[in-house]
CSV table of C-alpha atoms in Angstrom, one decimal:
chain,number,residue,atom,x,y,z
A,1,UNK,CA,-26.1,-16.6,19.1
A,2,UNK,CA,-24.6,-14.1,16.6
A,3,UNK,CA,-28.0,-13.1,15.6
A,4,UNK,CA,-28.6,-12.3,19.2
A,5,UNK,CA,-26.1,-9.8,19.3
A,6,UNK,CA,-27.7,-7.2,17.6
A,7,UNK,CA,-30.2,-6.8,20.2
A,8,UNK,CA,-28.1,-7.7,23.0
A,9,UNK,CA,-27.3,-4.4,25.0
A,10,UNK,CA,-24.5,-3.0,27.3
A,11,UNK,CA,-27.5,-3.2,30.4
A,12,UNK,CA,-27.7,-6.4,30.1
A,13,UNK,CA,-23.9,-7.3,30.0
A,14,UNK,CA,-24.0,-5.1,33.2
A,15,UNK,CA,-27.5,-7.5,34.7
A,16,UNK,CA,-25.6,-10.5,33.8
A,17,UNK,CA,-21.9,-9.7,35.5
A,18,UNK,CA,-23.9,-7.7,38.1
A,19,UNK,CA,-22.0,-4.8,38.1
A,20,UNK,CA,-22.6,-1.1,37.0
A,21,UNK,CA,-23.0,0.0,32.6
A,22,UNK,CA,-20.0,2.0,33.6
A,23,UNK,CA,-17.4,-0.8,34.7
A,24,UNK,CA,-19.2,-2.6,31.5
A,25,UNK,CA,-17.8,0.6,29.9
A,26,UNK,CA,-14.6,1.1,31.2
A,27,UNK,CA,-13.7,-3.3,31.2
A,28,UNK,CA,-14.4,-3.0,27.3
A,29,UNK,CA,-12.7,0.4,26.7
A,30,UNK,CA,-10.4,0.9,29.4
A,31,UNK,CA,-9.7,-2.1,31.0
A,32,UNK,CA,-6.5,-1.5,33.2
A,33,UNK,CA,-8.9,0.5,35.0
A,34,UNK,CA,-10.6,-2.5,36.2
A,35,UNK,CA,-9.6,-5.1,38.6
A,36,UNK,CA,-8.7,-8.5,36.9
A,37,UNK,CA,-11.8,-10.4,38.8
A,38,UNK,CA,-14.5,-7.7,37.8
A,39,UNK,CA,-12.8,-7.8,33.9
A,40,UNK,CA,-12.5,-11.3,33.6
A,41,UNK,CA,-17.0,-11.0,34.6
A,42,UNK,CA,-17.4,-8.5,32.4
A,43,UNK,CA,-16.1,-10.3,29.3
A,44,UNK,CA,-17.5,-14.2,30.5
A,45,UNK,CA,-21.0,-12.0,30.3
A,46,UNK,CA,-19.8,-10.3,26.9
A,47,UNK,CA,-19.0,-14.1,25.3
A,48,UNK,CA,-22.0,-15.5,27.0
A,49,UNK,CA,-24.7,-13.2,25.6
A,50,UNK,CA,-22.6,-12.5,22.4
A,51,UNK,CA,-22.8,-8.4,22.8
A,52,UNK,CA,-20.4,-6.8,19.9
A,53,UNK,CA,-19.9,-2.9,21.1
A,54,UNK,CA,-20.4,-0.8,18.3
A,55,UNK,CA,-17.0,0.1,17.0
A,56,UNK,CA,-18.4,3.8,16.7
A,57,UNK,CA,-20.3,4.6,20.0
A,58,UNK,CA,-16.8,2.8,21.6
A,59,UNK,CA,-15.0,5.9,19.8
A,60,UNK,CA,-17.2,8.3,20.6
A,61,UNK,CA,-17.8,6.8,24.7
A,62,UNK,CA,-14.0,7.7,24.7
A,63,UNK,CA,-14.4,11.6,23.4
A,64,UNK,CA,-13.4,10.8,20.2
A,65,UNK,CA,-15.3,12.1,16.6
A,66,UNK,CA,-15.6,8.8,14.6
A,67,UNK,CA,-14.0,10.1,12.2
A,68,UNK,CA,-10.6,9.9,9.9
A,69,UNK,CA,-8.5,11.5,7.5
A,70,UNK,CA,-7.4,9.9,4.5
A,71,UNK,CA,-4.3,12.5,3.0
A,72,UNK,CA,-3.3,12.0,-0.1
A,73,UNK,CA,0.1,13.7,-0.7
A,74,UNK,CA,2.1,14.8,-3.7
A,75,UNK,CA,-0.3,12.7,-5.9
A,76,UNK,CA,-3.3,13.5,-8.8
A,77,UNK,CA,-6.0,11.2,-7.2
A,78,UNK,CA,-6.8,9.8,-10.0
A,79,UNK,CA,-3.5,7.2,-9.8
A,80,UNK,CA,-5.6,4.3,-9.2
A,81,UNK,CA,-3.1,2.4,-6.8
A,82,UNK,CA,-4.1,5.5,-4.3
A,83,UNK,CA,-7.5,4.9,-5.2
A,84,UNK,CA,-8.0,1.5,-4.1
A,85,UNK,CA,-6.3,2.1,-1.5
A,86,UNK,CA,-8.8,4.4,-0.2
A,87,UNK,CA,-11.4,2.1,-1.6
A,88,UNK,CA,-10.4,-0.8,0.6
A,89,UNK,CA,-10.1,2.1,3.9
A,90,UNK,CA,-13.3,2.9,3.2
A,91,UNK,CA,-14.9,0.0,2.8
A,92,UNK,CA,-13.2,-1.1,6.3
A,93,UNK,CA,-14.1,1.8,8.3
A,94,UNK,CA,-17.8,1.3,7.5
A,95,UNK,CA,-17.5,-1.9,8.7
A,96,UNK,CA,-16.2,-0.4,12.0
A,97,UNK,CA,-18.8,2.2,11.9
A,98,UNK,CA,-15.9,5.3,11.5
A,99,UNK,CA,-16.4,7.5,9.0
A,100,UNK,CA,-13.5,8.3,6.5
A,101,UNK,CA,-13.2,11.6,4.9
A,102,UNK,CA,-11.2,12.5,2.6
A,103,UNK,CA,-8.1,15.7,1.9
A,104,UNK,CA,-5.1,16.0,0.0
A,105,UNK,CA,-1.6,18.2,0.1
A,106,UNK,CA,1.3,19.7,-1.9
A,107,UNK,CA,4.5,20.3,-0.3
A,108,UNK,CA,8.3,20.4,-0.9
A,109,UNK,CA,10.0,17.8,0.3
A,110,UNK,CA,12.6,20.3,2.4
A,111,UNK,CA,9.8,22.7,3.5
A,112,UNK,CA,10.2,23.1,7.5
A,113,UNK,CA,7.1,20.6,9.0
A,114,UNK,CA,5.7,24.0,10.5
A,115,UNK,CA,5.3,25.6,7.1
A,116,UNK,CA,3.4,23.0,5.4
A,117,UNK,CA,0.0,24.0,4.6
A,118,UNK,CA,-2.1,21.3,6.3
A,119,UNK,CA,-6.0,20.9,5.5
A,120,UNK,CA,-7.8,22.9,7.5
A,121,UNK,CA,-10.1,19.2,9.1
A,122,UNK,CA,-6.9,18.7,9.8
A,123,UNK,CA,-5.8,21.6,12.0
A,124,UNK,CA,-9.0,22.2,13.6
A,125,UNK,CA,-9.5,21.1,16.5
A,126,UNK,CA,-11.1,17.5,17.3
A,127,UNK,CA,-12.4,17.2,14.0
A,128,UNK,CA,-10.8,14.5,12.7
A,129,UNK,CA,-8.6,11.2,15.2
A,130,UNK,CA,-5.8,10.5,13.1
A,131,UNK,CA,-3.9,10.1,9.5
A,132,UNK,CA,-3.8,8.0,7.1
A,133,UNK,CA,-1.4,9.2,5.2
A,134,UNK,CA,-0.7,8.1,1.7
A,135,UNK,CA,0.7,9.9,-2.1
A,136,UNK,CA,4.4,10.4,-2.1
A,137,UNK,CA,5.6,11.4,1.5
A,138,UNK,CA,8.8,12.8,3.0
A,139,UNK,CA,9.7,13.1,7.1
A,140,UNK,CA,8.6,16.5,6.7
A,141,UNK,CA,5.2,15.6,6.4
A,142,UNK,CA,5.5,13.2,9.5
A,143,UNK,CA,7.1,15.9,11.6
A,144,UNK,CA,4.2,18.5,10.9
A,145,UNK,CA,1.9,15.6,11.7
A,146,UNK,CA,3.8,15.0,15.3
A,147,UNK,CA,3.5,18.7,15.8
A,148,UNK,CA,0.0,18.1,15.4
A,149,UNK,CA,-0.3,15.1,18.0
A,150,UNK,CA,-2.1,13.5,16.0
A,151,UNK,CA,-2.4,9.5,15.4
A,152,UNK,CA,-1.5,8.3,12.4
A,153,UNK,CA,-0.1,5.8,10.1
A,154,UNK,CA,1.6,6.1,6.4
A,155,UNK,CA,1.6,4.2,3.0
A,156,UNK,CA,5.3,3.3,3.4
A,157,UNK,CA,5.6,2.2,-0.3
A,158,UNK,CA,6.0,5.8,-1.5
A,159,UNK,CA,7.4,7.1,1.7
A,160,UNK,CA,11.5,8.6,0.6
A,161,UNK,CA,14.0,8.7,3.6
A,162,UNK,CA,17.6,9.2,3.1
A,163,UNK,CA,17.9,5.9,5.0
A,164,UNK,CA,15.2,3.7,4.0
A,165,UNK,CA,14.3,2.6,7.0
A,166,UNK,CA,10.6,1.1,7.0
A,167,UNK,CA,9.1,3.3,9.9
A,168,UNK,CA,6.7,1.4,12.4
A,169,UNK,CA,3.2,2.9,11.7
A,170,UNK,CA,4.2,2.1,8.4
A,171,UNK,CA,1.8,-0.4,6.0
A,172,UNK,CA,4.2,-1.7,2.9
A,173,UNK,CA,3.9,-4.1,0.1
A,174,UNK,CA,6.9,-6.7,-0.3
A,175,UNK,CA,8.6,-4.6,-3.7
A,176,UNK,CA,11.6,-7.0,-3.3
A,177,UNK,CA,9.9,-10.3,-3.5
A,178,UNK,CA,7.4,-8.5,-6.3
A,179,UNK,CA,10.4,-7.6,-8.2
A,180,UNK,CA,12.1,-11.5,-7.6
A,181,UNK,CA,9.1,-13.1,-8.3
A,182,UNK,CA,8.9,-11.4,-11.7
A,183,UNK,CA,12.1,-12.0,-12.3
A,184,UNK,CA,12.1,-15.4,-11.3
A,185,UNK,CA,9.1,-15.6,-14.1
A,186,UNK,CA,10.8,-14.9,-17.0
A,187,UNK,CA,13.9,-16.9,-16.3
A,188,UNK,CA,12.1,-20.0,-16.1
A,189,UNK,CA,10.2,-18.6,-19.3
A,190,UNK,CA,13.8,-19.2,-20.2
A,191,UNK,CA,14.9,-15.8,-20.9
A,192,UNK,CA,18.1,-14.8,-20.2
A,193,UNK,CA,18.9,-10.7,-21.7
A,194,UNK,CA,16.2,-9.2,-19.3
A,195,UNK,CA,16.5,-5.3,-18.6
A,196,UNK,CA,14.8,-3.6,-15.8
A,197,UNK,CA,12.9,-0.3,-17.0
A,198,UNK,CA,12.6,1.9,-13.2
A,199,UNK,CA,14.2,5.0,-11.5
A,200,UNK,CA,16.0,3.7,-8.6
A,201,UNK,CA,16.4,7.2,-7.2
A,202,UNK,CA,13.0,6.7,-5.8
A,203,UNK,CA,12.8,3.4,-2.8
A,204,UNK,CA,10.1,1.8,-4.7
A,205,UNK,CA,11.6,1.2,-7.2
A,206,UNK,CA,15.0,0.4,-5.7
A,207,UNK,CA,13.7,-2.3,-3.8
A,208,UNK,CA,11.4,-3.7,-7.2
A,209,UNK,CA,15.5,-3.8,-8.7
A,210,UNK,CA,17.1,-5.4,-5.1
A,211,UNK,CA,14.5,-8.4,-6.4
A,212,UNK,CA,15.5,-8.5,-10.3
A,213,UNK,CA,19.2,-8.0,-9.0
A,214,UNK,CA,18.8,-11.3,-6.2
A,215,UNK,CA,16.7,-13.4,-9.0
A,216,UNK,CA,19.3,-13.0,-11.9
A,217,UNK,CA,22.2,-13.8,-9.1
A,218,UNK,CA,20.7,-16.6,-8.6
A,219,UNK,CA,20.4,-17.8,-12.2
A,220,UNK,CA,24.3,-17.3,-12.2
A,221,UNK,CA,23.6,-14.2,-15.0
A,222,UNK,CA,25.0,-10.5,-15.1
A,223,UNK,CA,22.8,-8.7,-13.6
A,224,UNK,CA,22.4,-5.4,-15.8
A,225,UNK,CA,22.4,-1.5,-14.6
A,226,UNK,CA,18.2,-0.4,-14.4
A,227,UNK,CA,17.3,2.1,-16.9
A,228,UNK,CA,15.0,4.9,-16.8
A,229,UNK,CA,14.1,8.2,-15.0
A,230,UNK,CA,10.5,9.1,-13.9
A,231,UNK,CA,10.8,12.7,-13.7
A,232,UNK,CA,8.5,13.3,-16.8
A,233,UNK,CA,5.7,10.3,-15.2
A,234,UNK,CA,6.0,6.9,-15.3
A,235,UNK,CA,4.7,6.3,-18.6
A,236,UNK,CA,7.3,8.4,-20.5
A,237,UNK,CA,9.9,7.0,-18.3
A,238,UNK,CA,8.5,4.0,-19.8
A,239,UNK,CA,8.4,4.3,-23.2
A,240,UNK,CA,11.8,6.5,-23.3
A,241,UNK,CA,13.7,3.7,-21.9
A,242,UNK,CA,12.5,1.4,-24.1
A,243,UNK,CA,14.1,3.8,-27.6
A,244,UNK,CA,16.9,4.4,-25.1
A,245,UNK,CA,17.8,0.7,-25.5
A,246,UNK,CA,17.3,0.4,-29.1
A,247,UNK,CA,19.5,3.4,-30.0
A,248,UNK,CA,22.3,2.2,-27.6
A,249,UNK,CA,22.4,-1.5,-29.7
A,250,UNK,CA,21.2,-3.5,-26.5
A,251,UNK,CA,20.0,-6.8,-26.9
A,252,UNK,CA,17.3,-7.8,-24.6
A,253,UNK,CA,13.8,-10.5,-25.2
A,254,UNK,CA,12.1,-9.5,-21.8
A,255,UNK,CA,11.5,-6.3,-20.0
A,256,UNK,CA,10.2,-6.0,-16.0
A,257,UNK,CA,9.3,-2.8,-15.7
A,258,UNK,CA,8.4,-1.2,-11.7
A,259,UNK,CA,4.8,-0.2,-13.0
A,260,UNK,CA,2.4,-0.7,-14.7
A,261,UNK,CA,2.1,2.2,-16.2
A,262,UNK,CA,5.5,2.2,-17.3
A,263,UNK,CA,5.0,-1.1,-18.4
A,264,UNK,CA,2.1,0.2,-21.2
A,265,UNK,CA,4.5,2.9,-22.2
A,266,UNK,CA,7.1,0.9,-22.5
A,267,UNK,CA,4.7,-1.8,-24.5
A,268,UNK,CA,3.8,1.4,-26.9
A,269,UNK,CA,7.1,2.0,-27.9
A,270,UNK,CA,7.7,-1.5,-28.6
A,271,UNK,CA,4.6,-1.7,-30.6
A,272,UNK,CA,6.1,1.4,-32.2
A,273,UNK,CA,8.6,-0.2,-33.1
A,274,UNK,CA,6.9,-3.0,-34.8
A,275,UNK,CA,8.4,-5.1,-32.5
A,276,UNK,CA,5.8,-8.0,-31.4
A,277,UNK,CA,4.4,-9.1,-27.5
A,278,UNK,CA,5.3,-11.8,-26.1
A,279,UNK,CA,6.6,-12.7,-29.3
A,280,UNK,CA,10.5,-11.3,-30.1
A,281,UNK,CA,10.1,-9.1,-26.1
A,282,UNK,CA,8.4,-10.3,-23.1
A,283,UNK,CA,7.0,-7.5,-21.0
A,284,UNK,CA,6.2,-7.8,-16.5
A,285,UNK,CA,4.8,-4.7,-14.8
A,286,UNK,CA,3.7,-4.3,-11.0
A,287,UNK,CA,0.5,-3.2,-9.2
A,288,UNK,CA,-1.5,-4.8,-11.2
A,289,UNK,CA,-3.6,-1.9,-11.6
A,290,UNK,CA,-6.6,-1.5,-14.1
A,291,UNK,CA,-4.6,-0.3,-17.3
A,292,UNK,CA,-2.8,-4.0,-17.0
A,293,UNK,CA,-6.1,-5.7,-18.5
A,294,UNK,CA,-6.6,-2.5,-21.1
A,295,UNK,CA,-3.1,-3.3,-22.5
A,296,UNK,CA,-2.9,-5.0,-25.7
A,297,UNK,CA,-1.9,-7.6,-25.1
A,298,UNK,CA,-3.2,-7.9,-21.1
A,299,UNK,CA,0.0,-7.6,-19.4
A,300,UNK,CA,1.1,-10.4,-16.8
A,301,UNK,CA,1.9,-8.1,-13.6
A,302,UNK,CA,2.8,-7.9,-10.1
A,303,UNK,CA,-0.4,-7.8,-8.2
A,304,UNK,CA,0.0,-5.4,-5.1
A,305,UNK,CA,-3.1,-6.0,-2.4
A,306,UNK,CA,-4.1,-2.3,-2.9
A,307,UNK,CA,-7.7,-2.2,-0.8
A,308,UNK,CA,-6.1,-4.7,1.7
A,309,UNK,CA,-3.3,-1.9,2.3
A,310,UNK,CA,-6.5,0.2,3.3
A,311,UNK,CA,-8.0,-1.9,5.0
A,312,UNK,CA,-4.8,-2.6,7.2
A,313,UNK,CA,-4.1,1.1,7.6
A,314,UNK,CA,-7.7,1.0,9.5
A,315,UNK,CA,-6.8,-1.2,12.0
A,316,UNK,CA,-3.3,-0.1,12.5
A,317,UNK,CA,-4.8,3.8,12.9
A,318,UNK,CA,-7.4,2.0,15.1
A,319,UNK,CA,-4.7,0.3,17.3
A,320,UNK,CA,-2.7,3.6,17.8
A,321,UNK,CA,-5.4,5.6,18.7
A,322,UNK,CA,-6.7,2.8,21.1
A,323,UNK,CA,-3.1,2.6,22.5
A,324,UNK,CA,-2.5,6.4,23.0
A,325,UNK,CA,0.7,5.8,21.3
A,326,UNK,CA,2.2,7.8,18.5
A,327,UNK,CA,4.1,4.3,17.4
A,328,UNK,CA,3.6,0.7,16.1
A,329,UNK,CA,4.8,-1.9,14.2
A,330,UNK,CA,5.7,-1.7,10.7
A,331,UNK,CA,2.9,-4.3,8.3
A,332,UNK,CA,4.1,-6.1,5.5
A,333,UNK,CA,1.7,-7.4,2.8
A,334,UNK,CA,2.5,-10.4,0.2
A,335,UNK,CA,2.3,-9.7,-3.6
A,336,UNK,CA,1.4,-11.9,-6.1
A,337,UNK,CA,2.3,-13.0,-9.9
A,338,UNK,CA,-0.7,-12.5,-11.6
A,339,UNK,CA,0.7,-14.5,-15.4
A,340,UNK,CA,-1.7,-12.7,-18.7
A,341,UNK,CA,-0.5,-13.1,-22.3
A,342,UNK,CA,2.4,-10.5,-22.2
A,343,UNK,CA,5.2,-13.3,-21.7
A,344,UNK,CA,6.5,-16.3,-23.5
A,345,UNK,CA,9.1,-18.6,-24.0
A,346,UNK,CA,12.0,-16.4,-26.0
A,347,UNK,CA,12.0,-16.8,-29.9
A,348,UNK,CA,15.0,-19.0,-29.9
A,349,UNK,CA,13.6,-21.1,-27.9
A,350,UNK,CA,10.5,-21.8,-29.3
A,351,UNK,CA,12.2,-22.5,-32.6
A,352,UNK,CA,14.0,-25.4,-30.9
């Protein structure tokens, strides 16, 4: 039956159901406008014949452009996390017959929504049907898109709000569980002197630290304060934080850093001091960026499903466009611990 689906037309469905092609189109695209018995007849014929509507054709039939915008804000495109999200979104959009265009925007979190300068393709009438909002964003950007009356979804992990409440049309990775998994792994190896590096003024680090704190509390251990400031970038944050720990005379056998680039910076600082990884200090990162495999040694990390985030953004945005609702429910995607060579049992335990 699946081989026939590419050749079956809407006319054949209409003929089998003994209705007009217009009725079939309404039953598929606007089912609330069709009587229940008629809709059931059409659906039965669709299943019987194996008809698969072309997603792009359905969009155009509804008067849409079949184009969505991937809008990356306040981040460079070379940031690998967002590049992989875009890749996942593009692949899923291709499968649905939808076109993705890419645009960037830099704005201040204090700007009035009306003062944010949107890319021209977004401001132009009906050139795009909706927006995937990626990068680092603030409520004023969402308000600006609301003023344009455009459907959108947001990569909520990097959304900065005062309350940290998850937005209904957001896609998130499970930062708290990732922080918990990373710390439980280090604890399972026997580490007890573990430090977290990450700027907890930013919500994604704050959530990852919450998972760290949960695991430490379950193990009956004191929860040391986080260390690190991301103002100069994640790599510099990791590098400086390690140097600060040593200069303050603090003891540790393991580090959990809330991002792979920060972990790479931390590893550079350790190696500069002649500290062997993992023989003397174990290191865990977060995201599973490409750099985690290029680090020396390769980095144990928490894998965020970045391409899946992009694909889910496409599906959620399609639901929002189809329903005509500006809001939908948030989605939380699971993360996974990836074991490489940067973690091992503490040195004192290996001597036993």
